[in-house]
Amino acid sequence: RPINSLKDVPIIQNALISQGFEESGINVVTNADKAGIIAAFEKLLSETREGDMVFIHFSGHGQQIQDDNGDEVDGLDEAMIPIDAKERYEEGVYEGENHFRDDEFAEILTNIRRKAGPNGSVLVVIDACHSGTGTRGDAVARGTDVAFTEPGYTSTVNNAQNEQFGLLLEDENLAPMMSFYGASAHQLNYEYKINDSTRIGSLSFAFAKAFSEADENTSYQGLFDRIKAHMATIAPRQSPQAEGNLDQLVLGGKLDGIPDYALVSEVYDGQNVMLNKGQIHGVYEGTVFTLYPIDTYDTTKTDPIAKGTVVYSDVNTCDVELDRELAKDDLRLAWFMISAYSYGNLSVNVKIDVSDKKLKDAIELEIAEYPLIKLVDDGFDLLLEEGNDFAVKRGNTVVLSMVEDLPIWEEEIPASVSENATLAKSVVDAILAYVQAEYLRNLEAEPENLKVDVEFIPVKGYIKQRNVFVEEKEIPLEEHIDEAGSMFYHKGDYFKMKFTNNGRKTLYITVLDIMPDNALGVILPKNRPPEEYRVKPGESYVCPAIKINPPYGTEMFKVIASEEPMDLKAVIKDEGSVQHRGGKNNPFQTLFSETFASDEETRGGESTDIPAGSVFVKSFVFEIRE
């Protein structure tokens, strides 16, 4: 199936250039056969010098192939697919000679690392997949579930979720290397739909966004944590993998760090411009920019030139309409600083594949009350099914699935027509829960004036009377980090969270829980008024032990720090009607309450902006495993 790997190129290029890489030093190879790939690596090897930072990115198809040297636990190598490779084994015609195996890649990487030496660094990103299951939906996967083997070959079943790809050779004489992969060896790697017509690699987008947020103090663990948080939003079925020493600084700590302002890329006219920031920089339609003269480092002492609102946002750029007309030279000599963040609309595209006409009519009638739910045939986010092969296999049910075939809700078909309306209401509730959770997963804000460090501290203990947990000892976090760098817990595990305020303002801590099934919960505040979760500058707060319970899957905690306390638990209890308990008007609490509202109550699906610098929001992702 055709994929959109060419669209990843400008995303990665822009992220690299913005972090200090020279455009002349970036070699792009497209539509390459195996000989072309090897030639590109030979060129890279010849140009590599002692102490160099080397970055290698692959976007394309991947496939597992019969192991040819006995070094794989499951009997299958992982391979990247050049354009002259074929999907299936044909004796005497094509026997896998053009598959680019992980063993070949590892040898090339070792030679490059040897040239760069211990003072250099190598970063590898592979946005491809190797196995998994096919998709019925509208998603695009970069690979196949058909392993390339000769007839009669039997591989060993290996469902190890975090199997390493084997590219890393530990040697103190080589440059340190880190590798990121979009999925485990046994998962499909889906593309991400950036808008109705554009798809890009999910890892490419997540990496470019995380890389753009990095600076000289960012470790690979910090970079990978950001990648996982972004992937949990845009590709929830995938488990991104990492290989190497996560404690090192990214590319030896030599990143420039992207400025917190945007510049004009193109002037359309005196009131309309294109800027050099887009969705990978957290800029969405509705984001507000304020213009200042170049070299304005303290905006409190300088009057703004104008304001502008984003009317269109792409991956790397955005279009802004200004509130006044300016000379073109003035526009090119301005810094555009974000003064209010917007995170898009609360809306979703749904396709209905329901054979029972009366049930379908009841569902469509209920959906009509919520204009934020758009019924479509193509380009859908959710698929509602009944009466087809997939739904029937799960019983006499209606099933709601994400585009990547991940069921998120199902219910038995009612026995009588009179109950169709009740089922239709349940369908809409499930869709709205998905919209709310997806919107909240996108929320991120780490302003310079609000700095919070968060630590996870696993603990052991026992339960005494009245269900009180008694802590016996703390456990090293490393015991809950797998080989791929992902944090995980099991049912019944406990951990604490430590929050350290490294800023200059007193902050109030809230922790929102977005569960694998899109249910929402509030971890903090818990059983105490929100005003009591206050952390002064330079101080820390450690919360009581948190117990892990199902559902299994990828869990996301949103740590929110604000200058005013808030009570999200009250908002959830009253389905959004409570907006301000425990302090002055809090912009995050206002926005959160709006995610419960119907379309008419949120100005056609739009949501409240969050003023820049008013709230800290950071995501932490971990897996709950059986």
Coordinates of N, CA, C and O in Angstrom, one line a residue, residues 41 44-45 48 54-57 80 100-117 121-126 165-169 174-179 181 243:
F41 N 25.2 5.8 2.6 CA 25.9 5.5 3.9 C 27.4 5.6 3.7 O 28.2 6.1 4.5
L44 N 28.2 9.2 3.7 CA 28.2 9.7 5.1 C 29.5 9.2 5.8 O 30.1 10.0 6.6
L45 N 29.9 8.0 5.7 CA 31.0 7.5 6.4 C 32.3 8.3 5.9 O 33.1 8.6 6.8
T48 N 32.3 11.7 7.7 CA 32.3 11.8 9.1 C 33.7 12.0 9.7 O 34.6 11.4 9.2
V54 N 26.1 12.9 14.3 CA 25.6 12.3 13.1 C 24.1 11.9 13.4 O 23.8 11.3 14.4
F55 N 23.2 12.3 12.5 CA 21.8 11.9 12.6 C 21.4 11.1 11.3 O 21.7 11.5 10.2
I56 N 20.7 10.0 11.6 CA 20.2 9.2 10.5 C 18.7 8.9 10.7 O 18.3 8.5 11.8
H57 N 17.9 9.2 9.7 CA 16.5 9.0 9.8 C 16.0 8.2 8.6 O 16.4 8.4 7.4
M80 N 14.6 -2.9 6.6 CA 14.1 -1.8 5.9 C 14.0 -2.1 4.5 O 14.8 -2.9 3.9
F100 N 17.2 -4.7 3.3 CA 18.3 -4.1 4.0 C 18.1 -4.5 5.5 O 17.4 -3.9 6.3
R101 N 18.8 -5.6 5.9 CA 18.7 -6.2 7.2 C 19.3 -5.4 8.3 O 20.2 -4.6 8.1
D102 N 18.8 -5.6 9.5 CA 19.3 -4.9 10.7 C 20.8 -5.3 10.9 O 21.6 -4.4 11.4
D103 N 21.2 -6.5 10.5 CA 22.6 -6.9 10.7 C 23.5 -6.0 9.8 O 24.6 -5.6 10.2
E104 N 23.1 -5.8 8.6 CA 23.9 -4.9 7.6 C 23.9 -3.5 8.2 O 25.0 -2.8 8.1
F105 N 22.8 -3.0 8.6 CA 22.7 -1.6 9.1 C 23.6 -1.5 10.4 O 24.3 -0.5 10.5
A106 N 23.6 -2.5 11.2 CA 24.4 -2.4 12.5 C 25.9 -2.3 12.1 O 26.7 -1.6 12.8
E107 N 26.3 -3.0 11.1 CA 27.7 -3.0 10.7 C 28.1 -1.6 10.2 O 29.2 -1.1 10.5
I108 N 27.2 -1.0 9.4 CA 27.5 0.3 8.8 C 27.5 1.4 10.0 O 28.4 2.2 10.0
L109 N 26.6 1.2 10.9 CA 26.6 2.2 12.0 C 27.8 2.1 12.9 O 28.4 3.1 13.4
T110 N 28.3 0.9 13.1 CA 29.5 0.7 13.9 C 30.7 1.4 13.2 O 31.5 2.1 13.9
N111 N 30.8 1.3 11.9 CA 31.9 2.0 11.2 C 31.8 3.5 11.3 O 32.8 4.2 11.5
I112 N 30.5 4.1 11.2 CA 30.3 5.5 11.4 C 30.7 5.9 12.8 O 31.3 7.0 13.0
R113 N 30.3 5.1 13.8 CA 30.6 5.5 15.2 C 32.1 5.5 15.4 O 32.6 6.3 16.2
R114 N 32.8 4.5 14.7 CA 34.2 4.5 14.9 C 34.9 5.7 14.4 O 35.8 6.3 15.0
K115 N 34.4 6.2 13.2 CA 34.9 7.5 12.6 C 34.6 8.7 13.5 O 35.5 9.6 13.7
A116 N 33.4 8.8 14.1 CA 33.0 9.9 15.0 C 33.8 9.9 16.3 O 34.0 10.9 16.9
G117 N 34.1 8.7 16.8 CA 34.9 8.5 18.0 C 34.1 8.8 19.2 O 33.0 9.3 19.2
S121 N 28.7 11.7 18.5 CA 27.5 11.0 18.9 C 26.7 10.7 17.6 O 26.8 11.3 16.6
V122 N 25.9 9.7 17.7 CA 25.0 9.2 16.6 C 23.6 9.0 17.1 O 23.4 8.3 18.1
L123 N 22.6 9.5 16.4 CA 21.2 9.4 16.7 C 20.5 8.8 15.5 O 20.6 9.3 14.4
V124 N 19.8 7.7 15.7 CA 19.1 7.0 14.6 C 17.6 7.0 14.9 O 17.2 6.6 16.0
V125 N 16.8 7.3 13.9 CA 15.3 7.3 14.0 C 14.8 6.5 12.9 O 15.0 6.8 11.7
I126 N 14.0 5.4 13.2 CA 13.5 4.5 12.2 C 11.9 4.6 12.3 O 11.3 4.1 13.2
F165 N 16.3 -4.1 18.8 CA 16.5 -4.3 17.4 C 17.9 -4.7 17.0 O 18.2 -5.0 15.9
G166 N 18.8 -4.6 18.0 CA 20.2 -5.2 17.8 C 21.1 -4.3 17.0 O 22.1 -4.8 16.4
L167 N 20.9 -3.0 17.0 CA 21.8 -2.1 16.2 C 22.9 -1.6 17.1 O 23.9 -1.1 16.6
L168 N 22.8 -1.7 18.4 CA 23.8 -1.1 19.3 C 24.9 -2.1 19.7 O 24.6 -3.1 20.2
L169 N 26.1 -1.7 19.5 CA 27.3 -2.4 20.0 C 27.9 -1.5 21.0 O 28.3 -0.4 20.8
L174 N 33.8 3.7 20.5 CA 32.9 4.2 19.5 C 32.1 5.4 20.0 O 32.0 5.6 21.2
A175 N 31.5 6.2 19.1 CA 30.7 7.3 19.5 C 29.4 6.7 20.2 O 28.9 5.7 19.7
P176 N 28.9 7.4 21.2 CA 27.7 6.9 21.9 C 26.6 7.0 20.8 O 26.5 7.9 20.0
M177 N 25.7 6.0 20.9 CA 24.6 6.0 19.9 C 23.2 5.7 20.6 O 23.2 4.9 21.6
M178 N 22.2 6.4 20.1 CA 20.9 6.1 20.6 C 20.0 5.9 19.4 O 20.1 6.6 18.3
S179 N 19.1 4.9 19.5 CA 18.1 4.6 18.4 C 16.7 4.7 18.9 O 16.4 4.2 20.0
Y181 N 12.6 3.9 17.6 CA 11.8 3.1 16.7 C 10.3 3.5 16.9 O 9.9 3.6 18.1
E243 N 16.8 2.4 22.1 CA 18.0 1.5 22.3 C 19.2 2.4 22.6 O 19.5 3.3 21.8

